[in-house]
PDB file of C-alpha atoms in Angstrom:
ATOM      1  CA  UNK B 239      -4.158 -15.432 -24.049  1.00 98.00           C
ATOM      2  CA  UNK B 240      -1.811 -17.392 -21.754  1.00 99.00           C
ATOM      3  CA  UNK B 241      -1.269 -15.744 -18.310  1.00 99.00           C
ATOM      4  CA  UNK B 242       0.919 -16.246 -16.056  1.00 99.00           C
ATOM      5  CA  UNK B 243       1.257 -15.870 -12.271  1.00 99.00           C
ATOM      6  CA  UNK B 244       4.196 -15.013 -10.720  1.00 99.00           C
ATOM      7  CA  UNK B 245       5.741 -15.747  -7.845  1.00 99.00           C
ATOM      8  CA  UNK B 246       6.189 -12.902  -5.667  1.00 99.00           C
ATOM      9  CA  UNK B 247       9.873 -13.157  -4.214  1.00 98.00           C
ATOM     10  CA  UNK B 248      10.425  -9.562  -2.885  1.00 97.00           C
ATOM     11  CA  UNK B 249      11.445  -9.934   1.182  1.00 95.00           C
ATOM     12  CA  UNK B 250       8.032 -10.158   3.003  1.00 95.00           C
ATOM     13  CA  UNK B 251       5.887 -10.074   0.632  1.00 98.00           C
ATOM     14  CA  UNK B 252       3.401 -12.646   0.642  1.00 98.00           C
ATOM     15  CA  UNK B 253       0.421 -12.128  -1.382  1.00 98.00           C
ATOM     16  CA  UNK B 254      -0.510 -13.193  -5.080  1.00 99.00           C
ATOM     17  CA  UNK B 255      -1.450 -12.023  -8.245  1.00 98.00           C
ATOM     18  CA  UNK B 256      -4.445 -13.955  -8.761  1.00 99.00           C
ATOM     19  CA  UNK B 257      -7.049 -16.017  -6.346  1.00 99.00           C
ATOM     20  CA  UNK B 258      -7.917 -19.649  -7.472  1.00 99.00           C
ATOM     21  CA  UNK B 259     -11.631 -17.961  -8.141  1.00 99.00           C
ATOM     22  CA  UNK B 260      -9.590 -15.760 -10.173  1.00 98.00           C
ATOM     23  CA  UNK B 261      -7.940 -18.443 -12.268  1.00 99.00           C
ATOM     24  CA  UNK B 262     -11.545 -20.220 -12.720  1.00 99.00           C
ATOM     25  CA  UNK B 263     -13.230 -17.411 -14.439  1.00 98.00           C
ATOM     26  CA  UNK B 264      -9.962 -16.338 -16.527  1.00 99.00           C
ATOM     27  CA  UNK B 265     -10.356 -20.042 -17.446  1.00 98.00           C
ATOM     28  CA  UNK B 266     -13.770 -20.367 -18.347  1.00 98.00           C
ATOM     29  CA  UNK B 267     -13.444 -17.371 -20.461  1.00 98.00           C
ATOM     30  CA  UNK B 268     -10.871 -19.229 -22.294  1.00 98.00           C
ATOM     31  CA  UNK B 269      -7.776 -18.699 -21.081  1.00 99.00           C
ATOM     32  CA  UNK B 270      -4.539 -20.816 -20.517  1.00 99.00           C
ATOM     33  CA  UNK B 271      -3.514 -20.160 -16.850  1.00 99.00           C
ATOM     34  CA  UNK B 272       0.037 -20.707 -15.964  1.00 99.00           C
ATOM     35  CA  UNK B 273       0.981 -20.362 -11.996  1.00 99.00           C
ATOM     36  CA  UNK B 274       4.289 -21.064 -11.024  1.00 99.00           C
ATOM     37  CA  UNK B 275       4.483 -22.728  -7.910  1.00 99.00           C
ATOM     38  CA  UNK B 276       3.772 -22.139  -4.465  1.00 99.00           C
ATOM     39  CA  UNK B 277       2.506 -18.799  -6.045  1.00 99.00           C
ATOM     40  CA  UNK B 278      -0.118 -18.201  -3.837  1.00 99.00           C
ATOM     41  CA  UNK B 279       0.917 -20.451  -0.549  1.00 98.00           C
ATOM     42  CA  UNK B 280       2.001 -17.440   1.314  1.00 98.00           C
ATOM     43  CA  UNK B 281      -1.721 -16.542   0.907  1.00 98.00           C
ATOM     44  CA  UNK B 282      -3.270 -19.566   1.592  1.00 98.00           C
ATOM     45  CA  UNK B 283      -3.538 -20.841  -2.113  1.00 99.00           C
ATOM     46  CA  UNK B 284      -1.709 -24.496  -2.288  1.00 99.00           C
ATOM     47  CA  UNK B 285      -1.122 -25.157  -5.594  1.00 99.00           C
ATOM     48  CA  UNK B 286      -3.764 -28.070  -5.627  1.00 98.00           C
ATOM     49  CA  UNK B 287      -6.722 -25.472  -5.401  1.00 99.00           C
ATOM     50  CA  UNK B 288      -5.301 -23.731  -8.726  1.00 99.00           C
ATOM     51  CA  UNK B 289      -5.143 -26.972 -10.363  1.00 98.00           C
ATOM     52  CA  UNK B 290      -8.400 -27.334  -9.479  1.00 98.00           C
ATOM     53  CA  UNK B 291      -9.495 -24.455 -11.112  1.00 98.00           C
ATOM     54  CA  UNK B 292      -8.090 -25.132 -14.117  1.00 98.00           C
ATOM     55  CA  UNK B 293      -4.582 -23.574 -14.127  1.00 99.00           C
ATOM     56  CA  UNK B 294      -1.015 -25.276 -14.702  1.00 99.00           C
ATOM     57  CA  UNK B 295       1.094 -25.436 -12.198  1.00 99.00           C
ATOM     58  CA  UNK B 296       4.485 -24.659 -13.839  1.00 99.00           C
ATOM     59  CA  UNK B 297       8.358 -23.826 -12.815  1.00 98.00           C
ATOM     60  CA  UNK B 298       9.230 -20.256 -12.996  1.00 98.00           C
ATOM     61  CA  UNK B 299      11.148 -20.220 -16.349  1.00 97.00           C
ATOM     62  CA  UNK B 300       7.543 -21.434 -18.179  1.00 98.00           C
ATOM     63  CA  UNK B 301       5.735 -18.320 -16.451  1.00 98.00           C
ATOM     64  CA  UNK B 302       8.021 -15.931 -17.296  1.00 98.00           C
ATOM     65  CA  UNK B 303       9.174 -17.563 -20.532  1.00 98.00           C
ATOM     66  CA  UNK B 304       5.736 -18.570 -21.722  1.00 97.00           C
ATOM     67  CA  UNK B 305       3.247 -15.822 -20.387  1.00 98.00           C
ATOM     68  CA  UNK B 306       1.796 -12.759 -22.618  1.00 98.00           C
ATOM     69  CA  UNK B 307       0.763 -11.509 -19.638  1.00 99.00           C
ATOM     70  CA  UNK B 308       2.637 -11.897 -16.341  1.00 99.00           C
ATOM     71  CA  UNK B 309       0.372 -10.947 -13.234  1.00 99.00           C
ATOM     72  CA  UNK B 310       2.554 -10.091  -9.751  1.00 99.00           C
ATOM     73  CA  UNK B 311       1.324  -8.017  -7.059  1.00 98.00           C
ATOM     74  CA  UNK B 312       5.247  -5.998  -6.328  1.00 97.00           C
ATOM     75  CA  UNK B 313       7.019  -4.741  -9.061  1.00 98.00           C
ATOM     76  CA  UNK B 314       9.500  -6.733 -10.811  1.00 98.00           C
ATOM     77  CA  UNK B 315      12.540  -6.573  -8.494  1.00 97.00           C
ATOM     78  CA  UNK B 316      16.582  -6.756  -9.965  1.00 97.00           C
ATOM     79  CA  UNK B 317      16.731 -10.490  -9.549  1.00 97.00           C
ATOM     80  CA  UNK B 318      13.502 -10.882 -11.925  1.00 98.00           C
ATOM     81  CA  UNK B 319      14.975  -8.568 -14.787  1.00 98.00           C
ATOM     82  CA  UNK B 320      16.666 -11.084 -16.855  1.00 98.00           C
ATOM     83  CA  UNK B 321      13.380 -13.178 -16.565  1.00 98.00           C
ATOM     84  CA  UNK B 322      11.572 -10.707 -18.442  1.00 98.00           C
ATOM     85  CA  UNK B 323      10.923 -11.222 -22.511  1.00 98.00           C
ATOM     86  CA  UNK B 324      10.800  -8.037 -24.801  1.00 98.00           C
ATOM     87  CA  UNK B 325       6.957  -7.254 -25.953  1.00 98.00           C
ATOM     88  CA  UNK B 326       5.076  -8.507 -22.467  1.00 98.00           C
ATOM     89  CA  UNK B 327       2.668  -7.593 -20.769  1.00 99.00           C
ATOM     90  CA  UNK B 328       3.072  -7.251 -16.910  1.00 99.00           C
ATOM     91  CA  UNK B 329       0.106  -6.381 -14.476  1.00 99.00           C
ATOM     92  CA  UNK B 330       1.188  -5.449 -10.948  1.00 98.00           C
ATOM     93  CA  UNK B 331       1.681  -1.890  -8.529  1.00 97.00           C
ATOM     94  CA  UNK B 332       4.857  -0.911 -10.909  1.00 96.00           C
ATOM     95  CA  UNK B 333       6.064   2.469  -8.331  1.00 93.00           C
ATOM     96  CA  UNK B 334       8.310   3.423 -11.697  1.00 95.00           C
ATOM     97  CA  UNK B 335       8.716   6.982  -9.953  1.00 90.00           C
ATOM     98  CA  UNK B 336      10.951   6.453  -7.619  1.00 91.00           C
ATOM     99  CA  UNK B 337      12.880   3.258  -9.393  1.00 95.00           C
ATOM    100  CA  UNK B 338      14.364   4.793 -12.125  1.00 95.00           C
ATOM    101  CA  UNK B 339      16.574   1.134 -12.582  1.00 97.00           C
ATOM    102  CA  UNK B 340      13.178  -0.176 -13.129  1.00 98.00           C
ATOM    103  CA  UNK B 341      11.535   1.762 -15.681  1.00 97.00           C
ATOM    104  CA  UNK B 342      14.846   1.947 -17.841  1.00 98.00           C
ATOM    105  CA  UNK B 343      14.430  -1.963 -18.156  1.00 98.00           C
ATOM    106  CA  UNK B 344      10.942  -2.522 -19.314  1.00 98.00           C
ATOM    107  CA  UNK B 345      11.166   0.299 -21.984  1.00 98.00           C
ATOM    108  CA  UNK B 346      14.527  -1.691 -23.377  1.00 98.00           C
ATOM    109  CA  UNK B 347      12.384  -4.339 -23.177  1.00 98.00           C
ATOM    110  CA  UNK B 348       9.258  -2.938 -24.620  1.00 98.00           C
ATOM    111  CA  UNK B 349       7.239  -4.309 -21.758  1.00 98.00           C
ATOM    112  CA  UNK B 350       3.666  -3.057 -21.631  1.00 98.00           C
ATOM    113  CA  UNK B 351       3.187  -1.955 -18.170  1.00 98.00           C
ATOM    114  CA  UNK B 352       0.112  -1.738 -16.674  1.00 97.00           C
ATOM    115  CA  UNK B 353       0.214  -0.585 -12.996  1.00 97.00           C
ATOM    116  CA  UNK B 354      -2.649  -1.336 -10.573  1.00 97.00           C
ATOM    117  CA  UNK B 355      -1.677   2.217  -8.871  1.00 95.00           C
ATOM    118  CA  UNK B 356      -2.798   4.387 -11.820  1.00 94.00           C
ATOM    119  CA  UNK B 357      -5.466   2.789 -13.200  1.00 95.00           C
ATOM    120  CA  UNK B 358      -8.582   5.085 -13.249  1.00 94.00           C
ATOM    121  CA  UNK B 359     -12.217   4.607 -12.895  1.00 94.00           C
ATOM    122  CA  UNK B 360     -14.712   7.300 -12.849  1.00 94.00           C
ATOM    123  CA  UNK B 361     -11.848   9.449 -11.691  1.00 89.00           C
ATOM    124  CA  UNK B 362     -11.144   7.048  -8.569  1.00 91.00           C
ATOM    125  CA  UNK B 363      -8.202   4.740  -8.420  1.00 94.00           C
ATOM    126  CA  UNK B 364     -10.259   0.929  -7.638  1.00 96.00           C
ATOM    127  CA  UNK B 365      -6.628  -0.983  -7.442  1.00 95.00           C
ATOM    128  CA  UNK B 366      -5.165   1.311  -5.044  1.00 94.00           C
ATOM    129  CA  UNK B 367      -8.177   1.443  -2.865  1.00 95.00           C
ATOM    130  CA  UNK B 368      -7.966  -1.579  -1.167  1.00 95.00           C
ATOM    131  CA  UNK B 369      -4.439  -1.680   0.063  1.00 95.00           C
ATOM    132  CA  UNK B 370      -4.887   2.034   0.777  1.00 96.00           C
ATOM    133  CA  UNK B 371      -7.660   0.659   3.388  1.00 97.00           C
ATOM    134  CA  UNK B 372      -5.496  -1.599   4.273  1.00 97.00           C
ATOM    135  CA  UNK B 373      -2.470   0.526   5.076  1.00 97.00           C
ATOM    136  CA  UNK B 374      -4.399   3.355   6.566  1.00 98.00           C
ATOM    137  CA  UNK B 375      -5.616   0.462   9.221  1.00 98.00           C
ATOM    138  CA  UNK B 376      -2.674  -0.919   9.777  1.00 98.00           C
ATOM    139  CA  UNK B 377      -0.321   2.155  10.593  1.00 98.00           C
ATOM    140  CA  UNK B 378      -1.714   3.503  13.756  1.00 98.00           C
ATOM    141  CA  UNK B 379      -1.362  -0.673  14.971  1.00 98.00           C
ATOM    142  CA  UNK B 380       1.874  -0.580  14.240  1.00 98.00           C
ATOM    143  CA  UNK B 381       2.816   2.357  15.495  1.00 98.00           C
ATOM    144  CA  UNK B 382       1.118   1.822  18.912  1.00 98.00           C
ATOM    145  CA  UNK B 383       3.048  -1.433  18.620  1.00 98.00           C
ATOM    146  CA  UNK B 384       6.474   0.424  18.510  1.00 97.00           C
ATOM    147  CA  UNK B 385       5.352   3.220  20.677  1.00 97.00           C
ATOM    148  CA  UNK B 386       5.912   0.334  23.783  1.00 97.00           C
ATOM    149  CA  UNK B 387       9.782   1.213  25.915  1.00 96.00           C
ATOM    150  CA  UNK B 388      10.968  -2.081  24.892  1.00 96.00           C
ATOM    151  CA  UNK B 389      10.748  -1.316  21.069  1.00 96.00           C
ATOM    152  CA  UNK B 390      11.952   2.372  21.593  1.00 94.00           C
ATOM    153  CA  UNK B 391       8.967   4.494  21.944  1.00 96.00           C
ATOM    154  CA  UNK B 392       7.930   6.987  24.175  1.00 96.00           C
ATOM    155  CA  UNK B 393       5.835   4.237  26.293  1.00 96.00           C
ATOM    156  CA  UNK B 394       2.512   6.233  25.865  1.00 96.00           C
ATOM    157  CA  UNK B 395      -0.470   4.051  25.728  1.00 96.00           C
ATOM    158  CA  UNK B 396      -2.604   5.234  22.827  1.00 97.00           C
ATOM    159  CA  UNK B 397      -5.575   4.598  24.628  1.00 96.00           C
ATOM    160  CA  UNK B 398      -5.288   6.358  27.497  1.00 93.00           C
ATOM    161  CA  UNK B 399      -6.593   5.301  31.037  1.00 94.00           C
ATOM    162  CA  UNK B 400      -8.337   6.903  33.716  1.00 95.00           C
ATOM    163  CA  UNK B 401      -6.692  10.105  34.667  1.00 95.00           C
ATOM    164  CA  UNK B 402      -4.303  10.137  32.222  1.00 94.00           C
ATOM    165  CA  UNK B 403      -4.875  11.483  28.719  1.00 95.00           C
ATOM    166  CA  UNK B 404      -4.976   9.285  25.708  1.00 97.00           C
ATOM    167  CA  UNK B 405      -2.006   9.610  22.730  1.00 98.00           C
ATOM    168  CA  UNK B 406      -2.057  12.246  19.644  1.00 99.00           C
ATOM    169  CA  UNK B 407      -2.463  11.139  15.718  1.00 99.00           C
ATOM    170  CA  UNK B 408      -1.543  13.275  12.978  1.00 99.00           C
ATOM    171  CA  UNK B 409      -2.979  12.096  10.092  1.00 99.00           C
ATOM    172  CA  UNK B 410      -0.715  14.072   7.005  1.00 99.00           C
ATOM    173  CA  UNK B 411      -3.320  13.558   4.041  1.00 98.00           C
ATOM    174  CA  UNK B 412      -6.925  12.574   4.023  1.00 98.00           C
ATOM    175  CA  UNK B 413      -7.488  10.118   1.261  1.00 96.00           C
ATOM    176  CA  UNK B 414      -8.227   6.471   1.207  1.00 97.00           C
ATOM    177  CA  UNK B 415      -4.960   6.044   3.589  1.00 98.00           C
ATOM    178  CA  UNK B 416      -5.436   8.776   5.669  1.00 98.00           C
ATOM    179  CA  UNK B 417      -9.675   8.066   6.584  1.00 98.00           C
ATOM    180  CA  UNK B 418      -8.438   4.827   7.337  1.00 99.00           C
ATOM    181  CA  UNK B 419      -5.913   5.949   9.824  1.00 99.00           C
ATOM    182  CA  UNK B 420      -8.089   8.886  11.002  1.00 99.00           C
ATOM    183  CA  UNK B 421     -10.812   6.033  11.698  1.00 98.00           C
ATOM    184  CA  UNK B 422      -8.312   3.800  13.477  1.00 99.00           C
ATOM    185  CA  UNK B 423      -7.152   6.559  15.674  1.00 98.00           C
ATOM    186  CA  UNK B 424     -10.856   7.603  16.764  1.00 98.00           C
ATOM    187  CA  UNK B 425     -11.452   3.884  17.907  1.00 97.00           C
ATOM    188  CA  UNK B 426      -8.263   3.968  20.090  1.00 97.00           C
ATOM    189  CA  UNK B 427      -9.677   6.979  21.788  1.00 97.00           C
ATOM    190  CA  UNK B 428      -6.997   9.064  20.658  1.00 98.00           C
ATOM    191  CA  UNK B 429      -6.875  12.990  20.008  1.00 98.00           C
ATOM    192  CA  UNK B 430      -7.177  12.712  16.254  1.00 99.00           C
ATOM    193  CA  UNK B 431      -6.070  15.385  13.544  1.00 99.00           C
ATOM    194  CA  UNK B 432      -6.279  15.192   9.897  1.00 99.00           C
ATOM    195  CA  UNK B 433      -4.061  17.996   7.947  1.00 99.00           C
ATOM    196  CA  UNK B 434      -4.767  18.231   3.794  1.00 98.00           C
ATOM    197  CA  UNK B 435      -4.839  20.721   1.025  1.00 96.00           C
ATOM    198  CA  UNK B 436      -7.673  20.024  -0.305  1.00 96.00           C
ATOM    199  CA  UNK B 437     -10.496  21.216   2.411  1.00 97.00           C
ATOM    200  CA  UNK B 438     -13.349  19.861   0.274  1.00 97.00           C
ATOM    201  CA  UNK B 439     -11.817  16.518   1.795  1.00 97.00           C
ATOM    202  CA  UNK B 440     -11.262  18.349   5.644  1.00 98.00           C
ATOM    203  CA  UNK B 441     -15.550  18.764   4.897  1.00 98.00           C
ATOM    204  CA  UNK B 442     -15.800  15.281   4.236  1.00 98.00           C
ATOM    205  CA  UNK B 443     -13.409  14.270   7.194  1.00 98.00           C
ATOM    206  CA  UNK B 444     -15.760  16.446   9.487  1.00 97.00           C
ATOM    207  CA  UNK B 445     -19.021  15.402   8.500  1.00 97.00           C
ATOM    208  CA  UNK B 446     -17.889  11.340   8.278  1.00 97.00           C
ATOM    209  CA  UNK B 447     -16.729  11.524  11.607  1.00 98.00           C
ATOM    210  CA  UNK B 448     -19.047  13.918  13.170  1.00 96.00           C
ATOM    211  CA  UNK B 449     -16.161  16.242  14.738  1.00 93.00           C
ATOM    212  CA  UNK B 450     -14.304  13.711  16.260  1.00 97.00           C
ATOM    213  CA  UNK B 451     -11.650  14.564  14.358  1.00 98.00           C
ATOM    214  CA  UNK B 452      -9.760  17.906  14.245  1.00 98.00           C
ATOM    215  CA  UNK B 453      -9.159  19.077  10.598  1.00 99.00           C
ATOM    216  CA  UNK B 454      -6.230  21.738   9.663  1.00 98.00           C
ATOM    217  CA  UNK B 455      -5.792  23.161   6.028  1.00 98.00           C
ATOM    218  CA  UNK B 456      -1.738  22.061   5.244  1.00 98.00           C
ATOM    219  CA  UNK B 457       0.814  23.912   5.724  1.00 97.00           C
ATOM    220  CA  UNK B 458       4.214  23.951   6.834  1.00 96.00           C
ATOM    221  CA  UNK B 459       3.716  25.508  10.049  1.00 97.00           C
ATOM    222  CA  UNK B 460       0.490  23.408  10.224  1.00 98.00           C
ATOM    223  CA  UNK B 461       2.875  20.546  10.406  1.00 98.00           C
ATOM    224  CA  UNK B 462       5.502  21.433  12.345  1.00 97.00           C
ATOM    225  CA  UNK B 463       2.572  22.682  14.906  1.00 98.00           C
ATOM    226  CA  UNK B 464       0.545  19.799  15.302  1.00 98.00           C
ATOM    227  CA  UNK B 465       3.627  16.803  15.097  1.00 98.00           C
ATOM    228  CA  UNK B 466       5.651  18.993  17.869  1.00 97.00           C
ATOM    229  CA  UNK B 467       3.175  16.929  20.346  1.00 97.00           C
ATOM    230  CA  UNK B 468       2.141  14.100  18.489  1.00 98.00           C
ATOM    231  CA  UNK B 469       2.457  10.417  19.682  1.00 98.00           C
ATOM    232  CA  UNK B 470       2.043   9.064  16.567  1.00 98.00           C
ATOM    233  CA  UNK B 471       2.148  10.761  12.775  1.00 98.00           C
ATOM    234  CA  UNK B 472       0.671   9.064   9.628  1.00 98.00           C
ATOM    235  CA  UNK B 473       2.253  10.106   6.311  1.00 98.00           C
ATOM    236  CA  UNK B 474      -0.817   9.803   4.164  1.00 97.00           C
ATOM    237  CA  UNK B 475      -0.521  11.587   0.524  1.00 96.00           C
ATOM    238  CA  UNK B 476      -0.899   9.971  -2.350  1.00 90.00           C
ATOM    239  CA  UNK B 477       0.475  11.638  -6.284  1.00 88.00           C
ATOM    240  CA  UNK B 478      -0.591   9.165  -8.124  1.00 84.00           C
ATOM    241  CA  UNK B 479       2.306   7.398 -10.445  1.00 82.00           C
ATOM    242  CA  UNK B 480       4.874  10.127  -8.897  1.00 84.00           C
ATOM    243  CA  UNK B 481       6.470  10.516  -5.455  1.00 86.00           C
ATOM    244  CA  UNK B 482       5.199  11.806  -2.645  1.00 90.00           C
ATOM    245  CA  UNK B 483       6.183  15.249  -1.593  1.00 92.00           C
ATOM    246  CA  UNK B 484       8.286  15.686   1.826  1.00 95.00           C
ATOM    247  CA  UNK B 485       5.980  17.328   4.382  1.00 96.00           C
ATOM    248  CA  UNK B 486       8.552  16.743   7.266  1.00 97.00           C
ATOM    249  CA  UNK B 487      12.099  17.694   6.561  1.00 96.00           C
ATOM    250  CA  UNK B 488      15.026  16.929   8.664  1.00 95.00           C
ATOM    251  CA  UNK B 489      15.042  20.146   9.942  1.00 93.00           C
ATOM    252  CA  UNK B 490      11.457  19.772  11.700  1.00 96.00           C
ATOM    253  CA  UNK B 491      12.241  15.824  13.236  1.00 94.00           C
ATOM    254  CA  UNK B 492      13.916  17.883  16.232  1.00 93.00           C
ATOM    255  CA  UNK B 493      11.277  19.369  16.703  1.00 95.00           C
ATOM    256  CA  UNK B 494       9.121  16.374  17.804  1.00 96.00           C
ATOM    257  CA  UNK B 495       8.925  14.514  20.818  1.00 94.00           C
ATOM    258  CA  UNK B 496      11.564  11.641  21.675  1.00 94.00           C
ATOM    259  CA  UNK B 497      10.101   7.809  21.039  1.00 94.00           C
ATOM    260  CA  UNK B 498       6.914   9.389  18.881  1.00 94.00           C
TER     261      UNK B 498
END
């Protein structure tokens, strides 16, 4: 099979299909690797490393115009449409629910999609995981990042110091995503609450974090409750291959305090 990796051209988006280690083994199992180039220097790839490994560093026309099967990491964004062939393959995180442009193109084109986000495991998504991890780690950085006057917050310090109380995370979901943020919001020292429907996960919340954490079955009044004081909120659920469901209307952002 020839496979090709793209590269990824969507604003701020950095990362890359496939590793040189990657590109190795697809090689040694007998595969012809095309990687278009710079592919992976956002990452820390320069092209010489995939060379090394046994790929072909190639233009972006020969990926796209060459590949069976094109792996990205974003879906295929507007400028990338005419670049696709009818019949391929493409492996990347696809989001076809809420990009209805999207998904109208690769059926026309008969593309076989195969979307990191949906593929199952033992009932677990192993794709997803990871940048789940990653995003539930991130958010509470970023948003004690933004909470600071100069970027518009509230000026709260998450932390708290002595004599003054420390921030409030809600965490809306308790997933991958939302342990992650749950965990990052315990090691700030903040007053952390997880809110789910499914309370087998609240159990798992309370026993992984030894009470640290206050859990809340969902609900709407649940919500509108616990984000009334909240420094910080962490939108957390996860339908897998369809969009997420609004927990927070317009009606309830009033509600909330000013620069959370």
């Amino acid at each position: 099979m020839i496979i090709g990796v793209a590269r990824e051209i969507k604003v701020e988006e950095f990362r890359v299909g496939l590793t040189p280690a990657g590109a190795r083994e697809l090689a040694e199992a007998g595969h012809s690797i095309l990687v278009e180039k710079d592919a992976g220097s956002g990452s820390g790839f320069p092209d010489e490393e995939y060379g090394q490994a046994g790929a072909v560093v190639v233009p972006r026309n020969a990926v796209f115009g060459t590949a069976d099967l094109i792996v990205k990491v974003k879906e295929p964004v507007r400028a990338e449409f005419p670049l696709i062939r009818d019949g391929v393959a493409i492996f990347t995180y696809l989001h076809l629910a809420p990009n209805p442009d999207l998904t109208k193109e690769l059926l026309k084109k008969r593309v076989a999609g195969l979307a990191y986000e949906t593929l199952e495991r033992d009932g677990k998504l192993p794709l997803l995981a990871p940048m789940s991890e990653i995003a539930g780690r991130m958010a509470p950085l970023m948003a004690a990042f933004y909470l600071q006057k100069f970027k518009g917050g509230s000026g709260v310090l998450p932390t708290g110091v002595s004599g003054v109380r420390p921030g409030k995370i809600v965490v809306l979901g308790a997933g991958v995503v939302g342990t992650n943020a749950a965990r990052v919001g315990i090691g700030l020292g903040m007053e952390t609450v997880v809110i789910n429907k499914d309370t087998s996960q609240l159990q798992r919340i309370d026993e992984q974090f030894k009470g640290r954490v206050q859990t809340i079955p969902l609900s709407a009044h649940a919500v509108e409750e616990e984000i009334r004081d909240a420094d910080m909120v962490v939108g957390a659920v996860l339908v897998p291959g369809g969009r997420t469901p609004v927990l927070i209307p317009k009606a309830m952002l009033g509600s909330m305090k000013k620069g959370c």
